[in-house]
Every structure is written in structure tokens, then in C-alpha cells.
Amino acid sequence: MKKLIYMDNAATTPTRQEVLDDMLPYFNIQYGNPSSVYSLGSRSRTAVEKSREIIGNMINAGEREIFFTAGGTEADNWAVRGVAYANKDKGNHIITSKVEHQGIIHTCEYLEKQGFAVTYLDVDEYGIVDLEQLEESITDETILISIMFANNEIGTVQPIKEIGEIAKERNIYFHTDAVQAIGNIRIDVDELNIDMLSMAAHKFHGPKGIGALYIRRGVKIDPLIIGGGQERNRRAGTENVPGIVGMGKAIELAYENLDEKNEKLIQLRERLIKGIFDNIDHVRLNGHPTKRLPGNVNICFEFIEGESLLLSLDMEGIAGSSGSACTSGTLEPSHVLLSIGLPHEIAHGSLRLSLGDNNTAEEVDYVVEKLVGIVSRLRAMSPLYEQFKGGN
Ligand SMILES: *Cc1c(COP(=O)(O)O)cnc(C)c1O
């Protein structure tokens, strides 16, 4: 079998061997319940607390401000609903953006049905939120601003410091979905005035099904799950000890030699973009040329369908994505691509290749070579392309 070329690191990443090694004993050797009083249990508790401290340190937060969840979506749901319900006596208005992950957008839509008012900020052609519109949208009723750190589809990094300053000045809670940013960008929650931050381990070579919400001390938020006293009474249920241990190890490894890793990723990214632009006509780069995640490439190939492109790539052993993993499988074009102003037919022809530490320059060149053939074959079958050529 041909070796898989995996370029879908924004959807998920393989768990690192060192992470898995650290997790394994917590399944069947060191398996105690962290709430139990005997040593087997307290050793599990110590492991959980150590991981909490590591994660807190990485974003300049205290360990008592890190709350484990079952992933990024859960953290997003908790931040938005928890703040909405706990602060509804103060106001009912939430500000977010049109390019958020479904974990935020669909939660906000749900809250709208319950009487909350939500402003979805526009973005410019690069996917950056409009700060003027943000300031103008704030009312006495505004209780929360939730803007993602970096976009999962087009990789655009938002002006988080400026948003944090606006939120602080107006005394409004600021949540950021940092699921794509953690492990790729250094984050200091104090410097950026972030009150809540979502993360998920499987996006930085940790296991799936474990994440965390950072909640700044003093933030008024409802508990997520009621039950035992775990996570300081805010998210009850026996802790996912192996997952938590793995998440701590994964975040440590992710921030080791970060600058070096990012330099290499950016080189690969630019090589891939240049390879495509030099060899294929009628393409367009989505997202900002520089304010983007180091490994993100998102390109529209006019006249063809993203889905057909993906299937052809898969036959060559290349894994990529069109739209986002959560919406692929539907025929709706990505809400992110529509928000940056792409017409439907072009948004349909988009391909996201998200690079990771394991990718090489040889892989990048191989993918470019295969893309050239695939795109020309698909265009040869495309009625849209025929029409275009006829018109010229
Ligand atoms: C992947 C992702 C999520 C969801 O995280 P899960 O752990 O898969 O629930 C949320 N937001 C962004 C930006 C993501 O990329």
C-alpha cells in the first residue's frame, strides 16, 4: 500500500508516541479514581493536577482556572451558554463573528431561540473581523464577545489583542475559541485580556475527546454538568485521567522548539502555495497571506468541485479537506468562504491542505504534481470550464 500523505492536520492530528506512552498506565495500572482516598486514587489525582498546572502555565493562567472538558466543542458550548445563563439579569446580547466554528455559531443560534440577541460580525476578504463594527455593536445589554483566535478553514488569525482591549474597556467578557491556535501560537491570556479560552488536545497531537476551557477567576458562569464535585463543581463526572495526562504531555511537546517548527511549516506552506500558483491557472488563495496559521493552505480551483478533487486526491493516497470536516458531507458551501465574499460556485471548488510536523518538502512537491494532473482532468470534464473557454 502507498504511504498516506496526511495534510488534514486542522481536522485532527495523530497522537504522538510519547503522549501515548505517558497515557497507557492510566488505563490498567494506575487506574484509580482521582476522588478515591487511597494511594491508587490520589496518584491519579496528582497526575490530573500536574497536567492542569502544565496547561495553565502554557497560557499564563493559574491551574485553578483550567477546567477539563470532552473537547473543543464542549468548551465552546460551555463558555457561551454558561455566561449567557449566568448573566442574563445583566443583559441578553452576545457578539460573535460569521466565521466561527459550528460549536459557537450553532450555540448562538440556539440561544437566539431562547430570547438572546446575537450580532454576527462581518469579516473582510481575508476573514478578519471588523473592529469598528464590533465597537458599534456593543450596547448596555452586551454580556459576551466570542471571537475565534484562528480560523479552522482559512487559517486567518484575528486581532485578538485589540478585541481583548475593547472588551476590557467596556467591561464585557471575552471568550476565544483557540482550538486551532493552541500549540501553534504562543498565548498569554493576561496580555491579551482573554477571560475564557477553548482548546482541544487532538488538534495538537494529543488524544481525542479531551479539551479544556480556561475560565479567568471571577468570571460569572453556570456549571456545565451537575453531579459530583469534580472540576470544582462546574463539570461533574469522573475525570478522563488518561486523556488529561495525554493533553498535558501534548501541550508541552507542542510548545517545545515552537519557532523552529513554525519556520519549517511556513516554508512548506509557501512551497505548496507557490507550486500550485506556478503550475495551475484560475486559482485563488483564501485567507490572509501572512496573518495565517503556519500550516494552513486553502485554495479555490475554479470550475471544479472540491468533493471530486478530494476523491481524486484520496486515490493518490493524499488526505485533504474541502470546507471544514464538520460540514463536509453536506452540499452547502462553507459559511466561512461565503463570508469572505466568494460566490457559491467558487466556494464549492475549495481545498484545504493543513500541514503538520510530519510533512516534508518531497510530499509537498508530490502533491503539487498530482494536483496538476487531477485539476486538468476534472476541468476537461467540467461544463463550467467549457463555457468559460467558449466565452473567451
Ligand atoms: C476542531 C475545532 C473545534 C472542535 O473541537 P472538538 O474537540 O473536535 O470538539 C472547535 N473549534 C475549532 C476552531 C476547531 O478547529
Coordinates of C-alpha atoms and ligand atoms in Angstrom, one line a residue:
M1 CA 0.0 0.0 0.0
K2 CA 1.2 3.5 -0.8
K3 CA 2.1 5.6 2.2
L4 CA -0.6 8.0 3.2
I5 CA 0.3 11.7 2.8
Y6 CA -1.7 13.3 5.6
M7 CA -2.4 17.0 5.0
D8 CA -5.5 17.4 7.2
N9 CA -4.0 18.4 10.5
A10 CA -6.7 21.0 11.1
A11 CA -9.2 18.2 11.3
T12 CA -7.2 16.2 13.7
T13 CA -3.6 15.0 14.3
P14 CA -2.0 11.7 15.2
T15 CA -1.3 11.3 18.9
R16 CA 2.4 11.4 19.5
Q17 CA 4.1 8.2 20.6
E18 CA 5.5 9.9 23.8
V19 CA 2.0 11.1 24.6
L20 CA 0.5 7.6 24.2
D21 CA 3.3 6.1 26.3
D22 CA 2.5 8.5 29.2
M23 CA -1.2 7.7 28.9
L24 CA -1.2 4.0 28.8
P25 CA -0.5 3.2 32.5
Y26 CA -3.6 5.2 33.5
F27 CA -5.9 2.7 31.8
N28 CA -5.0 -0.5 33.6
I29 CA -2.1 0.0 36.1
Q30 CA -2.6 3.4 37.6
Y31 CA -6.4 3.3 37.1
G32 CA -7.6 4.7 40.4
N33 CA -10.5 7.2 40.6
P34 CA -9.0 10.6 41.4
S35 CA -11.7 11.1 44.0
S36 CA -10.7 8.0 46.0
V37 CA -8.8 8.5 49.2
Y38 CA -6.3 5.5 48.9
S39 CA -3.0 6.0 47.2
L40 CA -4.0 4.5 43.9
G41 CA -6.7 7.2 43.7
S42 CA -4.6 10.1 45.0
R43 CA -1.8 9.3 42.5
S44 CA -4.4 9.7 39.7
R45 CA -5.4 13.0 41.3
T46 CA -1.8 14.1 41.4
A47 CA -1.5 13.3 37.7
V48 CA -4.6 15.3 36.8
E49 CA -3.5 18.3 38.8
K50 CA 0.0 18.2 37.3
S51 CA -1.5 18.3 33.8
R52 CA -3.8 21.2 34.9
E53 CA -0.7 23.1 36.1
I54 CA 1.2 22.4 32.9
I55 CA -1.7 23.6 30.7
G56 CA -2.3 26.7 32.9
N57 CA 1.4 27.6 32.7
M58 CA 1.4 27.4 28.9
I59 CA -1.1 30.2 28.6
N60 CA -0.1 32.2 31.7
A61 CA -3.1 31.1 33.7
G62 CA -3.4 29.6 37.2
E63 CA -4.1 25.9 37.4
R64 CA -7.4 26.7 39.2
E65 CA -8.6 28.4 36.1
I66 CA -8.3 25.3 33.8
F67 CA -11.4 23.1 33.6
F68 CA -11.3 19.9 31.6
T69 CA -14.0 19.1 29.1
A70 CA -14.6 16.4 26.4
G71 CA -13.1 18.6 23.7
G72 CA -13.3 21.9 21.9
T73 CA -17.0 21.9 21.0
E74 CA -17.9 21.2 24.6
A75 CA -15.7 24.1 25.8
D76 CA -17.3 26.4 23.2
N77 CA -20.8 25.4 24.3
W78 CA -20.0 25.9 27.9
A79 CA -18.4 29.3 27.5
V80 CA -21.3 30.8 25.5
R81 CA -24.2 29.2 27.3
G82 CA -22.7 29.3 30.7
V83 CA -22.0 33.1 30.5
A84 CA -25.4 33.8 28.8
Y85 CA -27.4 32.0 31.5
A86 CA -25.4 33.3 34.5
N87 CA -25.5 36.9 33.3
K88 CA -29.0 37.3 31.9
D89 CA -30.0 39.7 34.6
K90 CA -27.3 42.0 33.3
G91 CA -28.1 41.7 29.6
N92 CA -29.1 39.4 26.7
H93 CA -26.7 40.4 23.9
I94 CA -23.8 38.4 22.6
I95 CA -21.3 39.4 19.9
T96 CA -19.6 36.8 17.7
S97 CA -18.5 36.6 14.1
K98 CA -19.8 35.0 10.9
V99 CA -16.7 32.7 10.5
E100 CA -16.8 30.9 13.9
H101 CA -16.8 27.1 14.2
Q102 CA -20.2 25.5 14.4
G103 CA -19.6 24.9 18.1
I104 CA -20.1 28.7 18.6
I105 CA -22.4 29.6 15.7
H106 CA -25.0 26.8 16.4
T107 CA -24.9 27.5 20.1
C108 CA -25.6 31.2 19.5
E109 CA -28.5 30.3 17.2
Y110 CA -29.8 28.1 19.9
L111 CA -29.6 31.0 22.4
E112 CA -31.4 33.3 19.9
K113 CA -34.4 30.9 20.1
Q114 CA -34.4 31.4 23.8
G115 CA -34.6 35.2 23.6
F116 CA -30.9 36.2 23.5
A117 CA -29.8 38.7 20.8
V118 CA -26.7 37.8 18.8
T119 CA -24.7 40.0 16.5
Y120 CA -22.6 38.1 13.9
L121 CA -19.8 40.4 12.9
D122 CA -18.8 40.7 9.2
V123 CA -15.3 39.9 8.1
D124 CA -13.2 41.4 5.3
E125 CA -12.0 39.5 2.2
Y126 CA -9.2 37.9 4.3
G127 CA -11.6 36.7 7.1
I128 CA -10.6 39.4 9.6
V129 CA -13.4 40.7 11.8
D130 CA -14.4 44.3 11.5
L131 CA -13.3 46.1 14.8
E132 CA -15.3 49.2 14.1
Q133 CA -18.4 47.2 13.7
L134 CA -17.5 45.4 16.9
E135 CA -17.3 48.7 18.8
E136 CA -20.5 50.0 17.3
S137 CA -22.4 46.7 18.1
I138 CA -21.7 47.0 21.8
T139 CA -24.8 48.0 23.9
D140 CA -25.6 48.2 27.6
E141 CA -27.0 44.7 27.2
T142 CA -23.8 43.1 25.8
I143 CA -22.5 40.4 28.1
L144 CA -20.1 38.4 25.9
I145 CA -17.8 38.8 22.9
S146 CA -16.7 35.4 21.4
I147 CA -14.2 35.6 18.6
M148 CA -12.1 32.7 17.5
F149 CA -8.3 33.0 17.7
A150 CA -7.5 31.4 14.3
N151 CA -9.9 30.1 11.7
N152 CA -10.1 26.3 11.1
E153 CA -10.8 26.6 7.4
I154 CA -8.8 29.5 6.0
G155 CA -6.3 29.9 8.9
T156 CA -6.8 33.6 9.4
V157 CA -5.5 34.8 12.8
Q158 CA -7.8 37.5 14.3
P159 CA -6.6 40.7 16.0
I160 CA -7.1 39.2 19.5
K161 CA -5.2 41.8 21.4
E162 CA -7.3 44.6 20.0
I163 CA -10.5 42.7 20.7
G164 CA -9.4 42.0 24.2
E165 CA -8.7 45.7 24.8
I166 CA -12.2 46.7 23.6
A167 CA -13.8 44.0 25.8
K168 CA -11.9 45.1 28.8
E169 CA -12.5 48.7 28.3
R170 CA -16.3 48.1 28.0
N171 CA -16.3 45.6 30.9
I172 CA -17.6 42.7 28.8
Y173 CA -16.4 39.1 29.0
F174 CA -14.2 38.0 26.1
H175 CA -14.1 34.3 25.1
T176 CA -11.9 33.0 22.3
D177 CA -12.1 29.6 20.6
A178 CA -8.3 28.9 20.4
V179 CA -8.6 25.3 19.3
Q180 CA -6.6 25.9 16.1
A181 CA -4.2 28.3 17.7
I182 CA -3.1 26.4 20.8
G183 CA 0.2 24.6 20.1
N184 CA 0.8 26.8 17.0
I185 CA 0.9 30.3 18.6
R186 CA 2.1 31.4 22.0
I187 CA -0.8 32.7 24.0
D188 CA -0.7 34.8 27.2
V189 CA -4.3 35.3 28.5
D190 CA -3.3 38.3 30.6
E191 CA -1.5 40.1 27.9
L192 CA -4.4 39.5 25.5
N193 CA -7.2 40.2 28.1
I194 CA -8.8 36.9 27.4
D195 CA -11.4 35.8 30.0
M196 CA -12.2 32.3 28.6
L197 CA -10.4 30.2 26.1
S198 CA -11.3 26.8 24.4
M199 CA -8.8 24.1 23.5
A200 CA -8.8 20.5 22.3
A201 CA -5.9 18.1 22.6
H202 CA -6.4 16.2 19.4
K203 CA -5.5 19.3 17.4
F204 CA -2.0 19.3 18.8
H205 CA -1.1 15.7 18.8
G206 CA -2.9 14.7 21.9
P207 CA -5.8 12.3 22.2
K208 CA -9.4 12.9 21.0
G209 CA -12.2 13.5 23.4
I210 CA -10.3 15.7 25.8
G211 CA -10.1 19.5 25.9
A212 CA -10.3 22.4 28.4
L213 CA -11.9 25.7 29.0
Y214 CA -9.8 28.4 30.7
I215 CA -12.1 30.5 32.9
R216 CA -10.5 33.6 34.4
R217 CA -11.0 33.8 38.2
G218 CA -14.1 35.8 38.9
V219 CA -16.0 35.2 35.6
K220 CA -19.6 34.5 36.3
I221 CA -20.5 31.3 34.5
D222 CA -23.0 28.5 35.1
P223 CA -21.7 25.0 35.7
L224 CA -21.7 22.7 32.7
I225 CA -22.6 19.4 34.2
I226 CA -24.2 18.9 37.7
G227 CA -23.3 15.9 39.8
G228 CA -20.2 15.1 41.9
G229 CA -17.8 17.8 42.8
Q230 CA -15.3 17.3 40.1
E231 CA -13.7 20.3 38.3
R232 CA -14.6 22.5 41.3
N233 CA -18.3 21.7 41.0
R234 CA -18.5 23.1 37.4
R235 CA -18.1 20.0 35.3
A236 CA -19.1 16.9 37.2
G237 CA -18.2 13.3 36.3
T238 CA -15.1 11.1 36.8
E239 CA -12.1 12.7 35.1
N240 CA -10.8 11.3 31.9
V241 CA -7.4 10.6 33.5
P242 CA -5.5 9.1 30.6
G243 CA -6.8 11.9 28.3
I244 CA -5.9 14.6 30.8
V245 CA -2.4 13.2 31.2
G246 CA -2.0 13.0 27.4
M247 CA -3.2 16.5 26.9
G248 CA -0.6 17.9 29.4
K249 CA 2.2 16.0 27.7
A250 CA 1.0 17.0 24.2
I251 CA 0.9 20.7 25.0
E252 CA 4.4 20.6 26.5
L253 CA 5.7 18.9 23.3
A254 CA 3.8 21.3 21.1
Y255 CA 5.5 24.4 22.6
E256 CA 9.0 22.8 22.5
N257 CA 11.1 24.4 19.7
L258 CA 7.9 26.2 18.5
D259 CA 9.8 28.9 16.5
E260 CA 11.9 26.3 14.7
K261 CA 8.8 24.1 13.9
N262 CA 6.8 27.1 12.7
E263 CA 9.6 28.3 10.5
K264 CA 9.7 24.9 8.8
L265 CA 5.9 24.8 8.5
I266 CA 5.8 28.2 6.9
Q267 CA 8.4 27.2 4.4
L268 CA 6.4 24.1 3.4
R269 CA 3.2 26.2 3.2
E270 CA 4.8 28.7 0.9
R271 CA 6.3 26.0 -1.2
L272 CA 2.9 24.4 -1.6
I273 CA 1.2 27.7 -2.4
K274 CA 3.9 28.6 -4.9
G275 CA 3.9 25.2 -6.5
I276 CA 0.1 25.4 -7.1
F277 CA 0.2 29.0 -8.4
D278 CA 3.1 28.4 -10.7
N279 CA 1.5 25.3 -12.3
I280 CA -2.2 25.8 -12.2
D281 CA -4.4 28.6 -13.7
H282 CA -7.5 30.1 -12.2
V283 CA -6.7 29.5 -8.5
R284 CA -7.2 31.8 -5.6
L285 CA -5.7 31.7 -2.1
N286 CA -8.3 32.1 0.7
G287 CA -7.4 33.8 3.9
H288 CA -4.7 36.3 4.7
P289 CA -1.3 36.0 3.0
T290 CA 0.7 36.4 6.3
K291 CA -1.8 36.6 9.2
R292 CA -2.5 32.9 9.0
L293 CA -1.7 29.6 10.7
P294 CA 1.7 28.4 9.8
G295 CA 0.4 25.1 8.3
N296 CA -2.8 26.3 6.6
V297 CA -3.3 26.4 2.8
N298 CA -6.8 27.0 1.4
I299 CA -7.2 27.4 -2.3
C300 CA -10.1 27.7 -4.7
F301 CA -9.8 25.9 -8.0
E302 CA -12.3 27.5 -10.3
F303 CA -14.6 25.3 -12.4
I304 CA -14.4 22.2 -10.3
E305 CA -16.0 20.7 -7.2
G306 CA -14.0 20.4 -4.0
E307 CA -15.5 16.9 -3.4
S308 CA -14.3 15.5 -6.7
L309 CA -10.9 16.9 -6.0
L310 CA -10.8 15.2 -2.6
L311 CA -11.8 11.8 -4.0
S312 CA -9.2 12.0 -6.7
L313 CA -6.5 13.0 -4.2
D314 CA -7.6 10.1 -2.0
M315 CA -7.0 7.7 -4.8
E316 CA -3.4 9.0 -4.9
G317 CA -3.1 8.5 -1.1
I318 CA -3.4 12.2 -0.2
A319 CA -5.7 13.3 2.6
G320 CA -7.1 16.8 2.5
S321 CA -10.4 18.6 3.1
S322 CA -12.9 20.8 1.4
G323 CA -14.8 23.2 3.6
S324 CA -14.4 22.1 7.2
A325 CA -14.5 18.5 8.4
C326 CA -17.7 19.2 10.3
T327 CA -19.7 20.4 7.2
S328 CA -18.1 18.2 4.6
G329 CA -20.6 15.6 3.5
T330 CA -23.2 18.3 3.0
L331 CA -23.7 20.2 -0.2
E332 CA -23.8 23.6 1.4
P333 CA -20.7 25.6 0.6
S334 CA -18.7 26.7 3.6
H335 CA -20.1 29.6 5.6
V336 CA -16.6 30.9 6.0
L337 CA -15.9 31.1 2.3
L338 CA -19.2 32.8 1.7
S339 CA -18.5 35.3 4.4
I340 CA -15.2 36.3 2.8
G341 CA -17.3 37.1 -0.3
L342 CA -16.8 34.1 -2.6
P343 CA -19.7 33.3 -4.9
H344 CA -21.3 29.9 -4.3
E345 CA -19.8 28.2 -7.4
I346 CA -16.2 29.2 -6.5
A347 CA -16.6 28.4 -2.8
H348 CA -17.6 24.8 -3.9
G349 CA -14.2 24.3 -5.5
S350 CA -12.1 24.9 -2.4
L351 CA -9.4 22.6 -1.0
R352 CA -7.8 22.9 2.4
L353 CA -4.4 21.3 2.9
S354 CA -3.3 21.7 6.5
L355 CA 0.4 20.8 7.1
G356 CA 1.9 19.3 10.2
D357 CA 5.3 18.5 11.7
N358 CA 5.4 15.2 9.8
N359 CA 5.1 16.6 6.3
T360 CA 8.1 17.0 4.1
A361 CA 9.1 19.1 1.0
E362 CA 9.1 15.9 -1.1
E363 CA 5.4 15.3 0.0
V364 CA 4.6 18.9 -0.9
D365 CA 6.1 18.5 -4.4
Y366 CA 4.4 15.2 -4.9
V367 CA 1.0 16.7 -4.0
V368 CA 1.6 19.6 -6.4
E369 CA 2.4 17.2 -9.2
K370 CA -0.7 15.1 -8.6
L371 CA -2.9 18.2 -8.3
V372 CA -1.8 19.5 -11.7
G373 CA -3.0 16.3 -13.3
I374 CA -6.2 16.0 -11.3
V375 CA -7.2 19.6 -11.9
S376 CA -6.7 19.4 -15.6
R377 CA -8.6 16.1 -15.9
L378 CA -11.5 17.4 -13.8
R379 CA -11.6 20.7 -15.8
A380 CA -11.7 18.8 -19.0
M381 CA -14.9 17.2 -17.8
S382 CA -16.4 20.4 -16.4
P383 CA -19.3 22.1 -18.3
L384 CA -18.4 25.4 -16.5
Y385 CA -14.9 25.3 -17.9
E386 CA -16.2 24.6 -21.4
Q387 CA -18.5 27.6 -21.1
F388 CA -15.6 29.8 -19.8
K389 CA -13.4 28.8 -22.7
G390 CA -16.2 29.2 -25.2
G391 CA -16.7 32.8 -23.9
N392 CA -13.1 33.7 -24.4
Ligands
LIG1 C1 -11.8 21.3 15.9 C2 -12.3 22.6 16.3 C3 -13.3 22.6 17.3 C4 -14.0 21.4 17.8 O1 -13.2 20.7 18.7 P1 -13.6 19.2 19.0 O2 -12.6 18.7 20.0 O3 -13.5 18.4 17.8 O4 -15.0 19.2 19.6 C5 -13.8 23.9 17.7 N1 -13.3 25.0 17.2 C6 -12.3 25.0 16.2 C7 -11.8 26.3 15.7 C8 -11.8 23.8 15.7 O5 -10.9 23.8 14.8

